[in-house]
Short mmCIF file of C-alpha atoms in Angstrom, two decimals:
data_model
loop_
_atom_site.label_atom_id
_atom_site.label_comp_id
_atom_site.label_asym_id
_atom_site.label_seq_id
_atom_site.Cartn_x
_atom_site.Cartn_y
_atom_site.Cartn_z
CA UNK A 1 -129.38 48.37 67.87
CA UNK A 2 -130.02 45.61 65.25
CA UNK A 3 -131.31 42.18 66.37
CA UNK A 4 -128.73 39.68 67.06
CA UNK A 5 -128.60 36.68 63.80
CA UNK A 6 -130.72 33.80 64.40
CA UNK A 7 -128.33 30.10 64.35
CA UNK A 8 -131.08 27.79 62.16
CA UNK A 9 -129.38 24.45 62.82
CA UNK A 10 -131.71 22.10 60.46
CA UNK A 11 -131.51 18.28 61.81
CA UNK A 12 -133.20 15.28 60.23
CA UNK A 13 -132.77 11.49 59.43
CA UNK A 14 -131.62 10.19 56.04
CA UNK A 15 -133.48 11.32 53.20
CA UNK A 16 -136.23 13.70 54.73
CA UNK A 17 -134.81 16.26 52.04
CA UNK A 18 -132.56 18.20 54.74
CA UNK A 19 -129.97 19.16 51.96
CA UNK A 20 -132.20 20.18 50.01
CA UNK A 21 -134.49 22.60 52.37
CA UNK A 22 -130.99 23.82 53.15
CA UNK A 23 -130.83 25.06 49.38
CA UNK A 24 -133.66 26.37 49.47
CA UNK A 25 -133.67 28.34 52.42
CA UNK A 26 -130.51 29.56 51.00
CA UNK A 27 -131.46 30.85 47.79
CA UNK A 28 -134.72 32.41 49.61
CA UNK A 29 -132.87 34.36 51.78
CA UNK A 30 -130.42 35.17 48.69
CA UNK A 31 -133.25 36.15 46.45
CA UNK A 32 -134.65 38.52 49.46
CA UNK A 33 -131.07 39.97 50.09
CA UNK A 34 -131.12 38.56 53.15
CA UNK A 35 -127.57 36.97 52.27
CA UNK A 36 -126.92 34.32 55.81
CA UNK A 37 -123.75 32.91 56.67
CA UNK A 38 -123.72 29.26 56.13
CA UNK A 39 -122.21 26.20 58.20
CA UNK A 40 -121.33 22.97 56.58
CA UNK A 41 -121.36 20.23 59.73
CA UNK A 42 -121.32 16.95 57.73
CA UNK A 43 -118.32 16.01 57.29
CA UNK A 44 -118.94 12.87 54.85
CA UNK A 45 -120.93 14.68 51.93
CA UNK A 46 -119.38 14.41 48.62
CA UNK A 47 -121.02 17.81 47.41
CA UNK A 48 -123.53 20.32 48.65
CA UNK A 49 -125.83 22.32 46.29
CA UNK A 50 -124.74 25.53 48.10
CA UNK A 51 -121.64 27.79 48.88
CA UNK A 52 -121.15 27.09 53.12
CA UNK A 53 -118.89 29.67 54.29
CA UNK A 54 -117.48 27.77 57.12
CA UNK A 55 -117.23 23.72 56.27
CA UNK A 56 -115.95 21.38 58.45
CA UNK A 57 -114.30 19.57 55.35
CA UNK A 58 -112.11 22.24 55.02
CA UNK A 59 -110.03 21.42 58.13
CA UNK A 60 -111.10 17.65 58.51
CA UNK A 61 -110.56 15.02 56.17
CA UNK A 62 -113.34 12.30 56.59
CA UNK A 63 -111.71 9.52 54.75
CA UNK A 64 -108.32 9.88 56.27
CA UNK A 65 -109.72 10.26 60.18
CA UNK A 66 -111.42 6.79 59.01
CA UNK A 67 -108.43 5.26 57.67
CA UNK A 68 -105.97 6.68 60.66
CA UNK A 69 -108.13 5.46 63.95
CA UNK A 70 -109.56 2.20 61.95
CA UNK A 71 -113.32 3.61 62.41
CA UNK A 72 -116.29 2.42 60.35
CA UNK A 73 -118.71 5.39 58.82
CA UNK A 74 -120.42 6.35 61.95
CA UNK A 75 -117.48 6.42 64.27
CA UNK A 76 -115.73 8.02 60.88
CA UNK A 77 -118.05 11.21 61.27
CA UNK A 78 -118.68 11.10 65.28
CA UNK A 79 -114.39 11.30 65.50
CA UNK A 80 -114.39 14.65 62.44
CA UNK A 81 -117.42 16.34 64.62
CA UNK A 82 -114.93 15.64 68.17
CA UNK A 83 -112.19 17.02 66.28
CA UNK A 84 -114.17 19.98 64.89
CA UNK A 85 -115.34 20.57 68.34
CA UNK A 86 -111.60 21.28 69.22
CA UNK A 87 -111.55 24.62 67.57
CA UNK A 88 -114.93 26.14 68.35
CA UNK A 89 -114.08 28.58 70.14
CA UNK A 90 -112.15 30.26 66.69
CA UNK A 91 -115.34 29.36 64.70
CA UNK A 92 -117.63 31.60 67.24
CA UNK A 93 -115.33 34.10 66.92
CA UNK A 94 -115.46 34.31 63.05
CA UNK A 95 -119.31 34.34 63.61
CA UNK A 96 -119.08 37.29 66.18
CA UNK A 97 -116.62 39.37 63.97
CA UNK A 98 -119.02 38.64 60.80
CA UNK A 99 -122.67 39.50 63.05
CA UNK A 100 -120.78 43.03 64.17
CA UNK A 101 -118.61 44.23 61.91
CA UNK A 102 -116.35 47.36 62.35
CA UNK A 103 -118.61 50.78 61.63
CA UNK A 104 -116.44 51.77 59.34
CA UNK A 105 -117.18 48.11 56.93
CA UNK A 106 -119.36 48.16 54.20
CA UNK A 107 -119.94 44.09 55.32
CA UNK A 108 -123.64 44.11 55.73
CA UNK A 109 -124.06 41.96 59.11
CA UNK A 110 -126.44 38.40 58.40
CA UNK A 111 -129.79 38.05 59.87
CA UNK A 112 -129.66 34.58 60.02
CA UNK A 113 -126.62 31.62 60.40
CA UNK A 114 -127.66 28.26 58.64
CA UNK A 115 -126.26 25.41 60.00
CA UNK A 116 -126.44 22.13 58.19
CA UNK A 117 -125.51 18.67 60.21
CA UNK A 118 -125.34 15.11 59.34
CA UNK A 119 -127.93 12.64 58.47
CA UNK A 120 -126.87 10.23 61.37
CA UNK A 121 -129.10 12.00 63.78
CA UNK A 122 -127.58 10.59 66.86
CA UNK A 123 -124.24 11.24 65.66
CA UNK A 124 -124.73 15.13 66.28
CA UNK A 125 -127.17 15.13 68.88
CA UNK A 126 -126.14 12.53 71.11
CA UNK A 127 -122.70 13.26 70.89
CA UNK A 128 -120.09 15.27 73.15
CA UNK A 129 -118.97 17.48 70.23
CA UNK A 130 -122.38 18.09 69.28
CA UNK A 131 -123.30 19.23 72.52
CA UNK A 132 -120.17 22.12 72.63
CA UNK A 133 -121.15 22.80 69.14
CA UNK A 134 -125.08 23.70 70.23
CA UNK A 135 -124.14 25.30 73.65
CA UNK A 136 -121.04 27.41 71.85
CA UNK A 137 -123.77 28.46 69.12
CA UNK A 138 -126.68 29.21 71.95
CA UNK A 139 -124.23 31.16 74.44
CA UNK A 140 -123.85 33.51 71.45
CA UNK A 141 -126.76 34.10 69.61
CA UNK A 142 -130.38 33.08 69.60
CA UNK A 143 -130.72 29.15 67.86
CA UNK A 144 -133.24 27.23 66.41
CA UNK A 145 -133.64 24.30 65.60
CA UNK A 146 -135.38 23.08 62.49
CA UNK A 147 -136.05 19.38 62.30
CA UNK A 148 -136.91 18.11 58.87
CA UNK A 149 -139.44 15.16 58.65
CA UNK A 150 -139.95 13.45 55.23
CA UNK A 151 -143.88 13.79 54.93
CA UNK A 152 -145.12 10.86 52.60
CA UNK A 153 -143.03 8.18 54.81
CA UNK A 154 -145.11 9.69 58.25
CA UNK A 155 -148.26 9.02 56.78
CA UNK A 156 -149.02 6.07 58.68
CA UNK A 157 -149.72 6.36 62.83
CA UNK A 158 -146.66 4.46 64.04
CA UNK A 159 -144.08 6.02 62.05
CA UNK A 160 -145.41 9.97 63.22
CA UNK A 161 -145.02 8.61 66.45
CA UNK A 162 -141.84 7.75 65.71
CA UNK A 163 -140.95 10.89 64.11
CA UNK A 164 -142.19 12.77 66.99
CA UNK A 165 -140.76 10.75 70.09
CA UNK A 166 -137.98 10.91 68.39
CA UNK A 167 -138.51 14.81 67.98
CA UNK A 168 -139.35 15.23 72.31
CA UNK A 169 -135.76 13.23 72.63
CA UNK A 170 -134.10 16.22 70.50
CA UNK A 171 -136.09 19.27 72.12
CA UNK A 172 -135.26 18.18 75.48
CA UNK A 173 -131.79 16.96 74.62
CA UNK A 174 -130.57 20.36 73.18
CA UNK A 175 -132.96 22.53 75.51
CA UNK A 176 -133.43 24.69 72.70
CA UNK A 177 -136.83 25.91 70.25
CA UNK A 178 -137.68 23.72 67.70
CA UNK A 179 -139.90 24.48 64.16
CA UNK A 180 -141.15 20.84 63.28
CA UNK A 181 -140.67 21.51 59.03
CA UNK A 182 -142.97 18.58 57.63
CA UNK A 183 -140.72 18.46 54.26
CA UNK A 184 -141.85 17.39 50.41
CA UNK A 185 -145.46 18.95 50.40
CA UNK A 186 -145.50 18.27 47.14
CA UNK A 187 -145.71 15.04 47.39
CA UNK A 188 -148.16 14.45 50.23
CA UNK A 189 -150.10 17.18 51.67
CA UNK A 190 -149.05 17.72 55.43
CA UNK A 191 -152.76 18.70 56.52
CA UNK A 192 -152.84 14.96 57.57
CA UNK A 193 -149.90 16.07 60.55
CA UNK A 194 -151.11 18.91 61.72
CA UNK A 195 -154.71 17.48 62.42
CA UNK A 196 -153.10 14.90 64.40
CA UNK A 197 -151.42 16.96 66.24
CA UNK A 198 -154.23 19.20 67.56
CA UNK A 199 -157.06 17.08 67.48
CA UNK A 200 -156.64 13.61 69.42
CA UNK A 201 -160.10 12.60 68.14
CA UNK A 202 -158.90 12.78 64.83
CA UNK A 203 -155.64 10.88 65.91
CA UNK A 204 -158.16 8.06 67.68
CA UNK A 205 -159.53 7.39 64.22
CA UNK A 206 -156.79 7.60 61.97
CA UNK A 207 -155.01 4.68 64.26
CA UNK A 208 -158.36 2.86 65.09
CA UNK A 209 -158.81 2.32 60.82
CA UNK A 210 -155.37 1.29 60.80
CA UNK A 211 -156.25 -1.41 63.54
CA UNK A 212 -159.06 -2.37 61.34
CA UNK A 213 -156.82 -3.31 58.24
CA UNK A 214 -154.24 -5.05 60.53
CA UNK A 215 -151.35 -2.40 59.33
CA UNK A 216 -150.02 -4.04 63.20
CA UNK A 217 -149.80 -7.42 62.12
CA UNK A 218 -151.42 -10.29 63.38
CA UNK A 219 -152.29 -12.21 66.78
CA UNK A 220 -150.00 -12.07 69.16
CA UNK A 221 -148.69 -8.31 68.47
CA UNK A 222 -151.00 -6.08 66.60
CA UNK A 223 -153.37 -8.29 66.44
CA UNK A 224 -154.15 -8.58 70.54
CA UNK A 225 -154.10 -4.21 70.41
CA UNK A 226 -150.96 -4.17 71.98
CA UNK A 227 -149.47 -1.52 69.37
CA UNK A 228 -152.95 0.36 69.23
CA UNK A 229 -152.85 0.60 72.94
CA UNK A 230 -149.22 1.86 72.69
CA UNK A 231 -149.74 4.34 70.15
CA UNK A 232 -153.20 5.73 71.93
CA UNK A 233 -151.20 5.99 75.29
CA UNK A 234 -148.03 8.07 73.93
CA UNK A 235 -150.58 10.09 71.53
CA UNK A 236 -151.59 11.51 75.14
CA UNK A 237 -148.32 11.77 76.09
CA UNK A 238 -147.18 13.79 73.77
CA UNK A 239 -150.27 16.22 73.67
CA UNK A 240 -148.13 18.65 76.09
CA UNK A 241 -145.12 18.61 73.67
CA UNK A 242 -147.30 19.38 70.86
CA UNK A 243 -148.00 23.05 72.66
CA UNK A 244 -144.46 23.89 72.61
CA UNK A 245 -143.70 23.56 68.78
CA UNK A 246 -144.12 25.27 66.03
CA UNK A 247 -145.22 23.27 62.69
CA UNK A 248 -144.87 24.17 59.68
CA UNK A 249 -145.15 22.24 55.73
CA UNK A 250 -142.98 22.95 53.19
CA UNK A 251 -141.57 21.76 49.77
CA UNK A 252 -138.19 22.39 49.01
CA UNK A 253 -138.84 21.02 45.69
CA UNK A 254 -141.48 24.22 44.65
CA UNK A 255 -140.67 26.46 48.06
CA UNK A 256 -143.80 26.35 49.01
CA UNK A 257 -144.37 27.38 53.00
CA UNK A 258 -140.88 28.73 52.91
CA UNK A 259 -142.44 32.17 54.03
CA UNK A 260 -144.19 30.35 56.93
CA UNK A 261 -141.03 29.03 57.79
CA UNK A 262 -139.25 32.05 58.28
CA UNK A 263 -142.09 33.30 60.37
CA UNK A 264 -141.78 30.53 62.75
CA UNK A 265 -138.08 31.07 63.02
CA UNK A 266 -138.74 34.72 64.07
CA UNK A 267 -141.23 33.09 66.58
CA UNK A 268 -138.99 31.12 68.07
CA UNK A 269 -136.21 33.61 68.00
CA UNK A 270 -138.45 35.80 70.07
CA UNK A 271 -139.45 32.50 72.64
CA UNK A 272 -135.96 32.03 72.57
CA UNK A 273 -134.62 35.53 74.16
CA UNK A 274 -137.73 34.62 76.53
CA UNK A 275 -137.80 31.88 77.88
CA UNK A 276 -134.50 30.07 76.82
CA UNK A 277 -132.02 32.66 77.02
CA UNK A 278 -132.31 32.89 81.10
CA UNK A 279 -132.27 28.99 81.62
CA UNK A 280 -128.85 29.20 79.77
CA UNK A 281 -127.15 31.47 81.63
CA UNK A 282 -128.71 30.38 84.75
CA UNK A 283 -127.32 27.03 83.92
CA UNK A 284 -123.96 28.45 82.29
CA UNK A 285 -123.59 29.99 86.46
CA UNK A 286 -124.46 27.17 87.60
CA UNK A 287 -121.27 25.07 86.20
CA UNK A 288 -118.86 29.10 87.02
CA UNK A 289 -120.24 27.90 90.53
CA UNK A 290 -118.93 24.63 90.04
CA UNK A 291 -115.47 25.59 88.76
CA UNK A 292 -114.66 28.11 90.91
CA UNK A 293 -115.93 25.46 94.13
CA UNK A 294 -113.63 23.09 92.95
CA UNK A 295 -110.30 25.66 92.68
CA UNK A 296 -111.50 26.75 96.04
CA UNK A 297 -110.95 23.27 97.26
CA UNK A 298 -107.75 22.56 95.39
CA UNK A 299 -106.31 25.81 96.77
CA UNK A 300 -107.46 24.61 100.08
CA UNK A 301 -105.54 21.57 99.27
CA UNK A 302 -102.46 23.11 98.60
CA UNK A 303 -102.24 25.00 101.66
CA UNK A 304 -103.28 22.43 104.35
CA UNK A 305 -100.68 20.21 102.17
CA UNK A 306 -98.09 23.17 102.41
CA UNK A 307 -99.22 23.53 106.70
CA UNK A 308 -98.27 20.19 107.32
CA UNK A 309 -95.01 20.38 105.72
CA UNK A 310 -94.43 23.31 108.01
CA UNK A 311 -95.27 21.73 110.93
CA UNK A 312 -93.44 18.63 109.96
CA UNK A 313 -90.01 20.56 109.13
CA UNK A 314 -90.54 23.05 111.78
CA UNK A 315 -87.99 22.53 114.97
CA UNK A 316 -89.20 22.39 118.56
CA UNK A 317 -92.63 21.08 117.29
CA UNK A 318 -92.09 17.23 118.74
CA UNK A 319 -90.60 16.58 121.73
CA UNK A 320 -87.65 13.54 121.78
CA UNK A 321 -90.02 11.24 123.10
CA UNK A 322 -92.83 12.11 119.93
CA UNK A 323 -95.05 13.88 121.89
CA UNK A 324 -96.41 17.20 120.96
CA UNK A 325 -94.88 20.37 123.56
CA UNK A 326 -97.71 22.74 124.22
CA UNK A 327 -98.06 26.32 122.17
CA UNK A 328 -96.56 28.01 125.60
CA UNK A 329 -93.45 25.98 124.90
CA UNK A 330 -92.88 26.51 121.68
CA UNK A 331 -93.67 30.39 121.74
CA UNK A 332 -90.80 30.34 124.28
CA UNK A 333 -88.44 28.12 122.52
CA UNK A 334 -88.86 29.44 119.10
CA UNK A 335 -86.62 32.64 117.57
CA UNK A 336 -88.62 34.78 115.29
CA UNK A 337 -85.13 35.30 113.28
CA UNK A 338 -85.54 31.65 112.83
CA UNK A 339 -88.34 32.02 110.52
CA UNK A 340 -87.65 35.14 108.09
CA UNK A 341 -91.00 34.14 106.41
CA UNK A 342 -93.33 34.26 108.89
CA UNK A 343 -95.91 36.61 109.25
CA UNK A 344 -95.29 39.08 111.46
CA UNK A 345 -98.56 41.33 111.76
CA UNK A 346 -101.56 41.91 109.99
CA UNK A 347 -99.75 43.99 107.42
CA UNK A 348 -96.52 42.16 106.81
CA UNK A 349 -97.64 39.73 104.44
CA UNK A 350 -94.62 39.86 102.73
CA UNK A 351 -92.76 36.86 103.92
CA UNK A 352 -96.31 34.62 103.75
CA UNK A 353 -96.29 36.06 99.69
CA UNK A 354 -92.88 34.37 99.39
CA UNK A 355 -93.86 31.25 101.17
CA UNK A 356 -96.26 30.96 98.98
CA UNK A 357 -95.06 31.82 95.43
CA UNK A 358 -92.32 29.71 96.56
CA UNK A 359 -94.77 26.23 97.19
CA UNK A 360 -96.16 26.83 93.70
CA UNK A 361 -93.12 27.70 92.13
CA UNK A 362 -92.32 23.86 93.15
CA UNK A 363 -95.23 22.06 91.95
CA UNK A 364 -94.25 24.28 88.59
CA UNK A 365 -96.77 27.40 88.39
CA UNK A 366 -94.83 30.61 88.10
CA UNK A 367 -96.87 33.34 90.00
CA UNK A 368 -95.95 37.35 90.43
CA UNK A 369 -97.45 39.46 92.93
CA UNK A 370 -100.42 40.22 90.95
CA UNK A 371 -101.29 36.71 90.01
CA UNK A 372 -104.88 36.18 90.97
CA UNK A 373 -104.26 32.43 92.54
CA UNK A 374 -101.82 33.90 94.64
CA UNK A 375 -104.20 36.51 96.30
CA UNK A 376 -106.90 33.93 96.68
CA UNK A 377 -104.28 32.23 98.67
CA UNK A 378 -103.64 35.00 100.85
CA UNK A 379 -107.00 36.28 100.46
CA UNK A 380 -107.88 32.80 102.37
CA UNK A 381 -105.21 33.08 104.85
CA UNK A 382 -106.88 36.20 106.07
CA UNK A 383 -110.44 34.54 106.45
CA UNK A 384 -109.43 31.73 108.02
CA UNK A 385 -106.88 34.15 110.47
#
């Protein structure tokens, strides 16, 4: 059986070159008939240098969600995303029918789905919708994300610290593998990144030269080693997150590392059937648990509220002067004819059945026989009998 596609969703700040690397990862996989399915997530770009078979501008209009709920750019593209959200569940389903098409297609199934999402970081991550959109994708097949970091702006010690605290937030955020792509290689060499990242010593100097020139500014801030002492505290940190990623240097400009890339991704598709896979669906039982706990208790609900109407309503249950006859009493005083519904024995659960399809039938749920809620009702009769 073939391998299940691998979701690439590719996240990164303004200007790392995340449109771009899209592109190119495209036309790799084109020029390697690998043809993938493509996802356009931002719903504010005027044009994308690639053909996205499923774009979110094709059902929501940016400019007019802006213009109809009085919303600025962020809140413009936070509101498109919420109302994307609202129709994931047909958007997995075109990816399912396209990953396993009938036998008798000639549609050649994609080995991987590339996902491309907005620049406002925090607009997709941090969000609701971009939460269902991640989960949706995960539930489904394996995903990975790619987080694009513009290389020649992380040269200096604070601003890859940035870049990668700001990377941790994501990973544990989405709870999902991530391939840190150090982007525009051709510019700056990345060798710089990936020293600091696996040699602390080399980290220590980098930052303690920067100290030296006063990059931090003067007395009172840099100056008195606060930021030095800052930086050398969440460089330790962060020595356990480096373990758990995968980095890799590209150019989208030459594709350069593009192969490398794709290796990762096959990594982490791998840790990803692994190690993620199981927390999901141990998580995805956890909130089944949850659901079907709380129609337990609402069905509970119903019924002690549809006991005490019985008991209210029922004659011979409260004495003239309000007090309560004993169950001798009323076993003497009360016909059976008098209550047609009542349950008779163990196996005449007919007139219970109508009792009951007749208590929802007033709160407006039409049930038959077979309905499941109605046979949890009875089902719970019988327990608690």
């Amino acid at each position: 059986m073939a391998a299940s596609p691998v979701a690439v969703v590719c996240i990164g700040m303004a200007g790392s070159g995340k449109t771009t690397f899209m592109q190119r990862i495209n036309n790799y996989l084109h020029v390697n008939n690998k043809k993938p399915y493509v996802l356009n997530l931002d719903p504010a770009v005027l044009n994308v240098p690639f053909q996205a078979n499923i774009d979110i501008r094709d059902s929501i209009n940016y400019k007019e969600v802006m213009k109809q709920y009085n919303l600025g750019p962020n809140g413009g593209i936070l509101t498109s995303l919420n109302l994307f959200a609202t129709k994931i569940d047909q958007i997995i389903g075109l990816l399912e029918k396209r990953a396993n098409p009938p036998p008798e297609s000639s549609i050649v199934p994609p080995k991987h789905f590339l996902v491309d999402t907005p620049g406002q970081i925090e607009a997709f991550v941090w969000s609701a919708s971009g939460s269902i959109l991640l989960e949706s994708l995960a539930s489904s097949f394996p995903t990975v994300i790619a987080y694009i970091i513009d290389t020649p702006r992380t040269s200096s010690t604070s601003t890859f610290m940035s870049n990668m605290l700001y990377a941790c937030s994501i990973l544990y955020k989405t709870k999902l593998p991530m391939i840190l792509v150090f982007n525009k290689t051709d510019v700056q060499d990345a060798e710089f990144a990936r020293e600091w990242m696996t040699d602390f010593e080399k980290f220590q100097e980098a930052l303690h030269e920067e100290e030296n020139k006063g990059v931090f500014g003067g007395e009172g801030f840099g100056g008195s080693g606060y930021m030095g002492s800052l930086l050398n505290s969440m460089s330790l940190m962060l020595e356990e997150f480096y373990s758990h990623l995968n980095m890799v240097a590209v150019s989208s400009m030459t594709g350069e590392g593009i192969d490398d890339f794709f290796d990762a991704v096959e990594e982490k598709r791998k840790e990803f059937e692994r190690d993620y896979k199981p927390e999901l669906e141990k998580r995805r039982r956890e909130r089944e648990n949850e659901a079907a706990s709380k129609r337990e208790q609402d069905l509970t609900r119903v019924m002690r509220d549809m006991s005490m109407d019985a008991a209210t309503n029922a004659p011979g249950k409260q004495s003239a002067k309000g007090d309560s006859e004993s169950d001798e009493d009323d076993d003497d005083d009360v016909d059976p004819d008098d209550f047609p519904d009542a349950e008779r024995d163990d196996d005449d659960e007919e007139g219970l059945k109508r009792r009951y399809k007749n208590a929802l039938r007033e709160q407006g749920i039409q049930v038959d026989d077979d309905d499941p809620t109605l046979k949890a009702m009875l089902a719970q009769t019988r327990r608690a009998g």
